Amino acid sequence: MTKQELRKQIKAILQTHQPFFESESFRICKNIVLSDYYQNAQIILCYMALPDEVNLFQIILQSQNDKKKIFVPKVQTKTTNMDFFEITKNISLTKGSFGILEPDSSSTPFDFKDYQNENILILVPGRAFSKNGERLGRGKGYYDTFLKNKLRNCISAGVCFPFQIVNEIPVEPHDLKMDFMFY
């Protein structure tokens, strides 16, 4: 099966499971917060969910309550780059690329070099994942481009609904594997 065929298959599966998105998002967020990966992290790189992704808004609120630094992405639509910016209770979010809420660029940008001595948890969305951490994204390469610079103190964790787990993902050399999965 090609990547495009798998994306199409997962899209159809997601449409049939839409009534479960809210309860599953709540369950997955609870598992993330209870995990050692979250507990040990000082910094969380999170995503703002599209309508068919696990909603991590609870993680953002919990991270702020736990005094963790939390960063969310802002994509550069003319490239495959995205930057992460810190969000605090004072930072406003506006609809940006793909209709996703993004912070304004006046907030603090994330740079791996600035946080070499802190544990970082990167929560990564995907169209599908295999149980051994292979990831199928939406095809633009934003996360693969960003994650190629991650350091040893970073854990990349794929986040998806259980019905997005498949036996095998067609991978290419540039596709990065997740260190852990939450589903």
Short mmCIF file of N, CA and C in Angstrom, two decimals:
data_model
loop_
_atom_site.label_atom_id
_atom_site.label_comp_id
_atom_site.label_asym_id
_atom_site.label_seq_id
_atom_site.Cartn_x
_atom_site.Cartn_y
_atom_site.Cartn_z
N MET A 1 0.84 -1.18 0.00
CA MET A 1 0.00 0.00 0.00
C MET A 1 0.89 1.25 0.00
N THR A 2 0.56 2.22 -0.81
CA THR A 2 1.32 3.47 -0.88
C THR A 2 0.91 4.39 0.27
N LYS A 3 1.71 5.42 0.49
CA LYS A 3 1.38 6.41 1.51
C LYS A 3 0.04 7.07 1.21
N GLN A 4 -0.20 7.43 -0.04
CA GLN A 4 -1.46 8.09 -0.41
C GLN A 4 -2.65 7.19 -0.16
N GLU A 5 -2.51 5.91 -0.50
CA GLU A 5 -3.61 4.96 -0.27
C GLU A 5 -3.89 4.81 1.23
N LEU A 6 -2.83 4.75 2.03
CA LEU A 6 -3.01 4.63 3.48
C LEU A 6 -3.64 5.89 4.06
N ARG A 7 -3.23 7.05 3.60
CA ARG A 7 -3.86 8.31 4.06
C ARG A 7 -5.37 8.29 3.76
N LYS A 8 -5.72 7.84 2.57
CA LYS A 8 -7.13 7.79 2.17
C LYS A 8 -7.91 6.80 3.05
N GLN A 9 -7.31 5.66 3.32
CA GLN A 9 -7.94 4.64 4.16
C GLN A 9 -8.15 5.18 5.59
N ILE A 10 -7.14 5.82 6.15
CA ILE A 10 -7.23 6.37 7.51
C ILE A 10 -8.27 7.49 7.56
N LYS A 11 -8.33 8.31 6.53
CA LYS A 11 -9.33 9.39 6.50
C LYS A 11 -10.74 8.80 6.61
N ALA A 12 -11.00 7.72 5.89
CA ALA A 12 -12.32 7.08 5.94
C ALA A 12 -12.59 6.49 7.33
N ILE A 13 -11.59 5.88 7.92
CA ILE A 13 -11.73 5.32 9.27
C ILE A 13 -12.03 6.42 10.28
N LEU A 14 -11.32 7.54 10.16
CA LEU A 14 -11.54 8.66 11.08
C LEU A 14 -12.97 9.19 10.99
N GLN A 15 -13.50 9.26 9.79
CA GLN A 15 -14.86 9.77 9.62
C GLN A 15 -15.88 8.90 10.35
N THR A 16 -15.66 7.60 10.37
CA THR A 16 -16.61 6.71 11.05
C THR A 16 -16.46 6.75 12.57
N HIS A 17 -15.31 7.19 13.06
CA HIS A 17 -15.05 7.23 14.51
C HIS A 17 -15.19 8.63 15.12
N GLN A 18 -15.62 9.59 14.34
CA GLN A 18 -15.70 10.97 14.81
C GLN A 18 -16.45 11.14 16.13
N PRO A 19 -17.53 10.39 16.40
CA PRO A 19 -18.23 10.57 17.69
C PRO A 19 -17.36 10.27 18.92
N PHE A 20 -16.24 9.57 18.73
CA PHE A 20 -15.38 9.19 19.84
C PHE A 20 -14.20 10.14 20.04
N PHE A 21 -14.05 11.13 19.20
CA PHE A 21 -12.86 12.00 19.27
C PHE A 21 -12.71 12.68 20.63
N GLU A 22 -13.81 13.23 21.16
CA GLU A 22 -13.70 13.98 22.41
C GLU A 22 -13.33 13.07 23.58
N SER A 23 -14.01 11.95 23.73
CA SER A 23 -13.71 11.06 24.86
C SER A 23 -12.33 10.43 24.70
N GLU A 24 -11.95 10.08 23.49
CA GLU A 24 -10.63 9.50 23.26
C GLU A 24 -9.53 10.54 23.50
N SER A 25 -9.76 11.77 23.09
CA SER A 25 -8.78 12.84 23.34
C SER A 25 -8.57 13.02 24.84
N PHE A 26 -9.67 13.02 25.60
CA PHE A 26 -9.59 13.15 27.05
C PHE A 26 -8.77 12.01 27.65
N ARG A 27 -9.05 10.78 27.23
CA ARG A 27 -8.34 9.60 27.75
C ARG A 27 -6.85 9.65 27.41
N ILE A 28 -6.54 10.01 26.19
CA ILE A 28 -5.14 10.07 25.75
C ILE A 28 -4.39 11.17 26.50
N CYS A 29 -5.02 12.33 26.67
CA CYS A 29 -4.38 13.42 27.42
C CYS A 29 -4.09 13.00 28.86
N LYS A 30 -5.03 12.30 29.46
CA LYS A 30 -4.83 11.82 30.83
C LYS A 30 -3.62 10.88 30.88
N ASN A 31 -3.50 9.98 29.90
CA ASN A 31 -2.35 9.06 29.85
C ASN A 31 -1.04 9.80 29.66
N ILE A 32 -1.07 10.85 28.85
CA ILE A 32 0.15 11.64 28.64
C ILE A 32 0.58 12.29 29.95
N VAL A 33 -0.36 12.94 30.64
CA VAL A 33 -0.04 13.65 31.89
C VAL A 33 0.47 12.68 32.97
N LEU A 34 -0.05 11.47 32.99
CA LEU A 34 0.37 10.49 34.00
C LEU A 34 1.69 9.80 33.64
N SER A 35 2.16 9.98 32.43
CA SER A 35 3.37 9.28 31.98
C SER A 35 4.63 9.89 32.59
N ASP A 36 5.65 9.08 32.71
CA ASP A 36 6.96 9.57 33.17
C ASP A 36 7.54 10.58 32.18
N TYR A 37 7.25 10.39 30.89
CA TYR A 37 7.76 11.33 29.88
C TYR A 37 7.27 12.75 30.17
N TYR A 38 6.00 12.88 30.47
CA TYR A 38 5.44 14.20 30.80
C TYR A 38 5.97 14.67 32.15
N GLN A 39 5.91 13.81 33.14
CA GLN A 39 6.32 14.18 34.50
C GLN A 39 7.77 14.66 34.55
N ASN A 40 8.65 14.05 33.75
CA ASN A 40 10.08 14.40 33.77
C ASN A 40 10.43 15.57 32.86
N ALA A 41 9.52 15.98 32.01
CA ALA A 41 9.81 17.05 31.04
C ALA A 41 9.62 18.42 31.68
N GLN A 42 10.56 19.31 31.39
CA GLN A 42 10.40 20.71 31.77
C GLN A 42 9.77 21.51 30.63
N ILE A 43 9.91 20.97 29.42
CA ILE A 43 9.43 21.66 28.22
C ILE A 43 8.57 20.68 27.41
N ILE A 44 7.42 21.18 26.96
CA ILE A 44 6.51 20.39 26.12
C ILE A 44 6.34 21.12 24.80
N LEU A 45 6.63 20.43 23.70
CA LEU A 45 6.31 20.94 22.38
C LEU A 45 5.04 20.21 21.96
N CYS A 46 4.00 20.97 21.76
CA CYS A 46 2.66 20.44 21.55
C CYS A 46 2.17 20.89 20.17
N TYR A 47 1.11 20.34 19.71
CA TYR A 47 0.51 20.81 18.47
C TYR A 47 -0.91 21.29 18.74
N MET A 48 -1.40 22.13 17.89
CA MET A 48 -2.79 22.57 17.92
C MET A 48 -3.52 21.67 16.93
N ALA A 49 -4.51 20.95 17.41
CA ALA A 49 -5.13 19.87 16.63
C ALA A 49 -6.01 20.36 15.49
N LEU A 50 -5.92 19.65 14.40
CA LEU A 50 -6.90 19.75 13.33
C LEU A 50 -8.15 19.00 13.80
N PRO A 51 -9.29 19.19 13.15
CA PRO A 51 -10.53 18.56 13.63
C PRO A 51 -10.48 17.03 13.75
N ASP A 52 -9.60 16.37 12.98
CA ASP A 52 -9.54 14.90 13.03
C ASP A 52 -8.30 14.39 13.76
N GLU A 53 -7.72 15.21 14.63
CA GLU A 53 -6.56 14.82 15.44
C GLU A 53 -6.92 14.82 16.92
N VAL A 54 -6.12 14.11 17.70
CA VAL A 54 -6.29 14.13 19.15
C VAL A 54 -6.12 15.56 19.63
N ASN A 55 -7.13 16.07 20.32
CA ASN A 55 -7.11 17.44 20.83
C ASN A 55 -6.28 17.48 22.12
N LEU A 56 -5.20 18.26 22.12
CA LEU A 56 -4.29 18.33 23.25
C LEU A 56 -4.46 19.60 24.09
N PHE A 57 -5.59 20.26 23.98
CA PHE A 57 -5.80 21.50 24.73
C PHE A 57 -5.64 21.27 26.24
N GLN A 58 -6.08 20.10 26.73
CA GLN A 58 -5.90 19.78 28.15
C GLN A 58 -4.42 19.74 28.54
N ILE A 59 -3.60 19.27 27.65
CA ILE A 59 -2.15 19.21 27.91
C ILE A 59 -1.59 20.62 28.05
N ILE A 60 -2.05 21.51 27.20
CA ILE A 60 -1.59 22.90 27.26
C ILE A 60 -1.96 23.50 28.61
N LEU A 61 -3.20 23.34 29.02
CA LEU A 61 -3.64 23.89 30.31
C LEU A 61 -2.89 23.25 31.48
N GLN A 62 -2.75 21.92 31.44
CA GLN A 62 -2.06 21.22 32.53
C GLN A 62 -0.60 21.63 32.60
N SER A 63 0.04 21.78 31.44
CA SER A 63 1.45 22.19 31.41
C SER A 63 1.62 23.57 32.02
N GLN A 64 0.72 24.47 31.72
CA GLN A 64 0.78 25.81 32.32
C GLN A 64 0.59 25.73 33.83
N ASN A 65 -0.35 24.91 34.29
CA ASN A 65 -0.57 24.73 35.73
C ASN A 65 0.64 24.10 36.41
N ASP A 66 1.32 23.21 35.70
CA ASP A 66 2.50 22.53 36.24
C ASP A 66 3.78 23.33 36.07
N LYS A 67 3.65 24.56 35.59
CA LYS A 67 4.79 25.47 35.40
C LYS A 67 5.83 24.93 34.43
N LYS A 68 5.35 24.20 33.42
CA LYS A 68 6.22 23.73 32.34
C LYS A 68 6.16 24.77 31.23
N LYS A 69 7.24 24.89 30.49
CA LYS A 69 7.21 25.76 29.31
C LYS A 69 6.54 24.97 28.20
N ILE A 70 5.61 25.61 27.51
CA ILE A 70 4.91 24.93 26.43
C ILE A 70 5.02 25.75 25.16
N PHE A 71 5.33 25.05 24.08
CA PHE A 71 5.52 25.68 22.78
C PHE A 71 4.60 25.01 21.77
N VAL A 72 4.06 25.80 20.85
CA VAL A 72 3.23 25.26 19.77
C VAL A 72 3.77 25.78 18.43
N PRO A 73 3.48 25.04 17.36
CA PRO A 73 4.07 25.39 16.06
C PRO A 73 3.37 26.51 15.31
N LYS A 74 4.17 27.12 14.49
CA LYS A 74 3.69 28.07 13.49
C LYS A 74 4.42 27.67 12.20
N VAL A 75 3.64 27.30 11.18
CA VAL A 75 4.26 26.82 9.95
C VAL A 75 4.58 27.96 9.00
N GLN A 76 5.62 27.73 8.22
CA GLN A 76 5.98 28.66 7.15
C GLN A 76 5.49 28.00 5.87
N THR A 77 4.35 28.48 5.37
CA THR A 77 3.65 27.77 4.30
C THR A 77 4.42 27.67 2.99
N LYS A 78 5.35 28.56 2.75
CA LYS A 78 6.09 28.49 1.48
C LYS A 78 7.28 27.53 1.55
N THR A 79 7.51 26.95 2.74
CA THR A 79 8.60 25.99 2.93
C THR A 79 8.04 24.78 3.67
N THR A 80 8.93 23.85 4.01
CA THR A 80 8.53 22.73 4.87
C THR A 80 9.01 22.98 6.30
N ASN A 81 9.22 24.23 6.64
CA ASN A 81 9.70 24.57 7.98
C ASN A 81 8.56 25.00 8.88
N MET A 82 8.74 24.73 10.14
CA MET A 82 7.84 25.27 11.16
C MET A 82 8.69 25.62 12.36
N ASP A 83 8.28 26.65 13.04
CA ASP A 83 8.94 27.09 14.25
C ASP A 83 7.96 26.94 15.39
N PHE A 84 8.47 26.70 16.57
CA PHE A 84 7.63 26.61 17.76
C PHE A 84 7.82 27.87 18.58
N PHE A 85 6.71 28.36 19.14
CA PHE A 85 6.75 29.56 19.97
C PHE A 85 6.09 29.26 21.31
N GLU A 86 6.65 29.86 22.36
CA GLU A 86 6.10 29.64 23.69
C GLU A 86 4.73 30.29 23.81
N ILE A 87 3.84 29.57 24.46
CA ILE A 87 2.56 30.19 24.75
C ILE A 87 2.42 30.28 26.27
N THR A 88 1.94 31.41 26.68
CA THR A 88 1.64 31.66 28.08
C THR A 88 0.20 32.16 28.13
N LYS A 89 -0.27 32.43 29.31
CA LYS A 89 -1.64 32.92 29.43
C LYS A 89 -1.82 34.29 28.80
N ASN A 90 -0.71 35.00 28.55
CA ASN A 90 -0.77 36.35 27.97
C ASN A 90 -0.66 36.37 26.45
N ILE A 91 -0.32 35.25 25.85
CA ILE A 91 -0.11 35.19 24.40
C ILE A 91 -1.43 34.89 23.71
N SER A 92 -1.72 35.66 22.68
CA SER A 92 -2.96 35.39 21.93
C SER A 92 -2.66 34.44 20.77
N LEU A 93 -3.64 33.63 20.47
CA LEU A 93 -3.55 32.70 19.35
C LEU A 93 -4.54 33.15 18.29
N THR A 94 -4.12 33.09 17.04
CA THR A 94 -5.00 33.44 15.94
C THR A 94 -4.94 32.34 14.88
N LYS A 95 -6.01 32.23 14.09
CA LYS A 95 -6.01 31.22 13.03
C LYS A 95 -4.92 31.55 12.02
N GLY A 96 -4.13 30.54 11.76
CA GLY A 96 -3.04 30.70 10.81
C GLY A 96 -3.17 29.68 9.69
N SER A 97 -2.04 29.11 9.32
CA SER A 97 -1.99 28.13 8.24
C SER A 97 -2.90 26.95 8.52
N PHE A 98 -3.59 26.51 7.52
CA PHE A 98 -4.47 25.35 7.58
C PHE A 98 -5.61 25.55 8.59
N GLY A 99 -5.90 26.80 9.00
CA GLY A 99 -6.96 27.08 9.94
C GLY A 99 -6.63 26.71 11.38
N ILE A 100 -5.36 26.44 11.66
CA ILE A 100 -4.91 26.03 12.99
C ILE A 100 -4.55 27.28 13.79
N LEU A 101 -4.88 27.26 15.08
CA LEU A 101 -4.48 28.36 15.95
C LEU A 101 -2.96 28.39 16.10
N GLU A 102 -2.40 29.58 15.94
CA GLU A 102 -0.95 29.76 16.05
C GLU A 102 -0.66 30.97 16.93
N PRO A 103 0.49 30.94 17.64
CA PRO A 103 0.88 32.11 18.42
C PRO A 103 1.42 33.19 17.50
N ASP A 104 1.37 34.42 17.97
CA ASP A 104 2.00 35.45 17.15
C ASP A 104 3.51 35.34 17.33
N SER A 105 4.24 35.86 16.39
CA SER A 105 5.71 35.73 16.39
C SER A 105 6.40 36.56 17.46
N SER A 106 5.64 37.32 18.24
CA SER A 106 6.26 38.11 19.30
C SER A 106 6.58 37.28 20.53
N SER A 107 6.05 36.05 20.60
CA SER A 107 6.35 35.20 21.74
C SER A 107 7.74 34.58 21.55
N THR A 108 8.22 33.93 22.60
CA THR A 108 9.59 33.39 22.60
C THR A 108 9.70 32.19 21.68
N PRO A 109 10.63 32.22 20.71
CA PRO A 109 10.79 31.06 19.82
C PRO A 109 11.58 29.95 20.51
N PHE A 110 11.32 28.72 20.11
CA PHE A 110 12.04 27.56 20.63
C PHE A 110 13.27 27.32 19.79
N ASP A 111 14.39 27.02 20.46
CA ASP A 111 15.62 26.62 19.78
C ASP A 111 16.23 25.49 20.61
N PHE A 112 16.49 24.35 19.99
CA PHE A 112 17.05 23.21 20.71
C PHE A 112 18.29 23.60 21.50
N LYS A 113 19.13 24.48 20.95
CA LYS A 113 20.39 24.86 21.61
C LYS A 113 20.15 25.56 22.95
N ASP A 114 19.01 26.23 23.10
CA ASP A 114 18.72 26.95 24.34
C ASP A 114 18.31 26.02 25.48
N TYR A 115 17.98 24.76 25.16
CA TYR A 115 17.43 23.86 26.17
C TYR A 115 18.15 22.51 26.20
N GLN A 116 19.46 22.54 26.06
CA GLN A 116 20.25 21.30 26.00
C GLN A 116 20.25 20.54 27.32
N ASN A 117 19.99 21.21 28.43
CA ASN A 117 20.07 20.57 29.74
C ASN A 117 18.70 20.30 30.36
N GLU A 118 17.65 20.43 29.57
CA GLU A 118 16.30 20.20 30.08
C GLU A 118 15.65 19.07 29.29
N ASN A 119 14.80 18.32 29.96
CA ASN A 119 14.06 17.24 29.29
C ASN A 119 12.91 17.83 28.49
N ILE A 120 12.82 17.40 27.24
CA ILE A 120 11.83 17.94 26.32
C ILE A 120 10.96 16.80 25.79
N LEU A 121 9.66 16.99 25.86
CA LEU A 121 8.70 16.05 25.28
C LEU A 121 8.07 16.72 24.07
N ILE A 122 8.21 16.08 22.91
CA ILE A 122 7.64 16.60 21.68
C ILE A 122 6.46 15.70 21.30
N LEU A 123 5.26 16.26 21.33
CA LEU A 123 4.05 15.52 20.98
C LEU A 123 3.76 15.74 19.50
N VAL A 124 3.74 14.66 18.74
CA VAL A 124 3.70 14.73 17.29
C VAL A 124 2.41 14.10 16.74
N PRO A 125 1.64 14.86 15.96
CA PRO A 125 0.45 14.27 15.33
C PRO A 125 0.85 13.45 14.11
N GLY A 126 -0.07 12.65 13.63
CA GLY A 126 0.18 11.88 12.42
C GLY A 126 -1.12 11.35 11.86
N ARG A 127 -1.08 10.97 10.61
CA ARG A 127 -2.24 10.35 9.96
C ARG A 127 -2.37 8.92 10.44
N ALA A 128 -1.22 8.24 10.57
CA ALA A 128 -1.18 6.85 11.04
C ALA A 128 0.19 6.59 11.64
N PHE A 129 0.24 5.60 12.53
CA PHE A 129 1.49 5.17 13.14
C PHE A 129 1.51 3.64 13.19
N SER A 130 2.70 3.09 13.17
CA SER A 130 2.83 1.66 13.46
C SER A 130 3.17 1.55 14.94
N LYS A 131 2.98 0.37 15.51
CA LYS A 131 3.27 0.18 16.93
C LYS A 131 4.75 0.38 17.25
N ASN A 132 5.61 0.22 16.26
CA ASN A 132 7.04 0.43 16.53
C ASN A 132 7.50 1.86 16.21
N GLY A 133 6.54 2.77 16.05
CA GLY A 133 6.88 4.19 15.97
C GLY A 133 7.03 4.79 14.59
N GLU A 134 6.79 4.03 13.55
CA GLU A 134 6.84 4.62 12.21
C GLU A 134 5.64 5.54 12.07
N ARG A 135 5.85 6.66 11.41
CA ARG A 135 4.82 7.70 11.32
C ARG A 135 4.49 8.02 9.88
N LEU A 136 3.20 8.18 9.61
CA LEU A 136 2.73 8.70 8.33
C LEU A 136 2.10 10.04 8.61
N GLY A 137 2.70 11.10 8.08
CA GLY A 137 2.15 12.44 8.25
C GLY A 137 1.17 12.75 7.14
N ARG A 138 0.92 14.03 6.97
CA ARG A 138 -0.02 14.46 5.94
C ARG A 138 0.66 14.70 4.60
N GLY A 139 1.98 14.57 4.56
CA GLY A 139 2.68 14.63 3.28
C GLY A 139 3.48 15.88 3.02
N LYS A 140 3.46 16.85 3.91
CA LYS A 140 4.20 18.10 3.69
C LYS A 140 5.61 18.04 4.27
N GLY A 141 5.87 17.19 5.26
CA GLY A 141 7.21 17.03 5.81
C GLY A 141 7.60 18.00 6.92
N TYR A 142 6.63 18.74 7.47
CA TYR A 142 6.96 19.73 8.50
C TYR A 142 7.63 19.09 9.72
N TYR A 143 7.05 18.01 10.24
CA TYR A 143 7.62 17.40 11.45
C TYR A 143 8.93 16.68 11.16
N ASP A 144 9.05 16.00 10.02
CA ASP A 144 10.32 15.35 9.68
C ASP A 144 11.44 16.39 9.59
N THR A 145 11.15 17.52 8.97
CA THR A 145 12.15 18.59 8.86
C THR A 145 12.53 19.12 10.24
N PHE A 146 11.54 19.34 11.09
CA PHE A 146 11.80 19.88 12.43
C PHE A 146 12.55 18.86 13.30
N LEU A 147 12.11 17.62 13.30
CA LEU A 147 12.66 16.62 14.21
C LEU A 147 14.07 16.17 13.86
N LYS A 148 14.53 16.43 12.66
CA LYS A 148 15.89 15.98 12.32
C LYS A 148 16.95 16.73 13.15
N ASN A 149 16.57 17.83 13.79
CA ASN A 149 17.51 18.60 14.61
C ASN A 149 17.39 18.32 16.10
N LYS A 150 16.53 17.39 16.49
CA LYS A 150 16.31 17.17 17.92
C LYS A 150 17.56 16.59 18.59
N LEU A 151 17.66 16.85 19.89
CA LEU A 151 18.81 16.42 20.67
C LEU A 151 18.47 15.17 21.49
N ARG A 152 19.50 14.62 22.16
CA ARG A 152 19.32 13.42 22.98
C ARG A 152 18.33 13.63 24.13
N ASN A 153 18.19 14.85 24.61
CA ASN A 153 17.30 15.11 25.74
C ASN A 153 15.84 15.26 25.32
N CYS A 154 15.55 14.93 24.08
CA CYS A 154 14.19 15.07 23.55
C CYS A 154 13.56 13.70 23.31
N ILE A 155 12.32 13.57 23.73
CA ILE A 155 11.53 12.37 23.43
C ILE A 155 10.46 12.79 22.44
N SER A 156 10.43 12.16 21.27
CA SER A 156 9.36 12.44 20.33
C SER A 156 8.30 11.35 20.49
N ALA A 157 7.09 11.77 20.80
CA ALA A 157 6.00 10.83 21.05
C ALA A 157 4.88 11.06 20.05
N GLY A 158 4.57 10.04 19.29
CA GLY A 158 3.44 10.11 18.38
C GLY A 158 2.15 10.08 19.17
N VAL A 159 1.18 10.87 18.73
CA VAL A 159 -0.12 10.95 19.39
C VAL A 159 -1.21 10.69 18.35
N CYS A 160 -2.04 9.68 18.62
CA CYS A 160 -3.11 9.37 17.68
C CYS A 160 -4.21 8.59 18.38
N PHE A 161 -5.32 8.45 17.70
CA PHE A 161 -6.40 7.60 18.18
C PHE A 161 -6.01 6.14 17.95
N PRO A 162 -6.53 5.22 18.76
CA PRO A 162 -6.15 3.81 18.59
C PRO A 162 -6.46 3.26 17.19
N PHE A 163 -7.47 3.80 16.54
CA PHE A 163 -7.84 3.31 15.21
C PHE A 163 -6.94 3.88 14.12
N GLN A 164 -5.91 4.62 14.49
CA GLN A 164 -4.91 5.10 13.53
C GLN A 164 -3.63 4.27 13.58
N ILE A 165 -3.63 3.21 14.38
CA ILE A 165 -2.47 2.32 14.48
C ILE A 165 -2.62 1.25 13.40
N VAL A 166 -1.57 1.09 12.62
CA VAL A 166 -1.56 0.09 11.55
C VAL A 166 -0.34 -0.81 11.72
N ASN A 167 -0.34 -1.94 11.04
CA ASN A 167 0.78 -2.88 11.16
C ASN A 167 2.06 -2.36 10.54
N GLU A 168 1.90 -1.65 9.43
CA GLU A 168 3.10 -1.23 8.70
C GLU A 168 2.86 0.11 8.01
N ILE A 169 3.89 0.94 8.02
CA ILE A 169 3.86 2.24 7.34
C ILE A 169 4.92 2.19 6.24
N PRO A 170 4.58 2.59 5.02
CA PRO A 170 5.63 2.67 4.00
C PRO A 170 6.56 3.84 4.34
N VAL A 171 7.82 3.55 4.61
CA VAL A 171 8.75 4.60 5.04
C VAL A 171 9.80 4.86 3.98
N GLU A 172 10.31 6.08 4.02
CA GLU A 172 11.39 6.52 3.16
C GLU A 172 12.54 6.96 4.05
N PRO A 173 13.73 7.12 3.52
CA PRO A 173 14.89 7.47 4.36
C PRO A 173 14.71 8.73 5.21
N HIS A 174 13.94 9.71 4.73
CA HIS A 174 13.77 10.96 5.48
C HIS A 174 12.71 10.86 6.58
N ASP A 175 11.94 9.77 6.60
CA ASP A 175 10.88 9.60 7.60
C ASP A 175 11.50 9.24 8.94
N LEU A 176 11.15 9.99 9.98
CA LEU A 176 11.70 9.76 11.31
C LEU A 176 10.76 8.93 12.16
N LYS A 177 11.34 8.06 12.95
CA LYS A 177 10.60 7.18 13.83
C LYS A 177 10.37 7.86 15.18
N MET A 178 9.23 7.60 15.79
CA MET A 178 8.91 8.15 17.11
C MET A 178 9.60 7.30 18.19
N ASP A 179 9.94 7.96 19.31
CA ASP A 179 10.54 7.24 20.44
C ASP A 179 9.47 6.51 21.26
N PHE A 180 8.25 7.04 21.23
CA PHE A 180 7.17 6.48 22.06
C PHE A 180 5.84 6.83 21.39
N MET A 181 4.79 6.14 21.80
CA MET A 181 3.46 6.37 21.23
C MET A 181 2.43 6.54 22.34
N PHE A 182 1.52 7.49 22.15
CA PHE A 182 0.34 7.64 23.00
C PHE A 182 -0.88 7.44 22.09
N TYR A 183 -1.68 6.44 22.40
CA TYR A 183 -2.90 6.18 21.62
C TYR A 183 -3.95 5.51 22.45
#
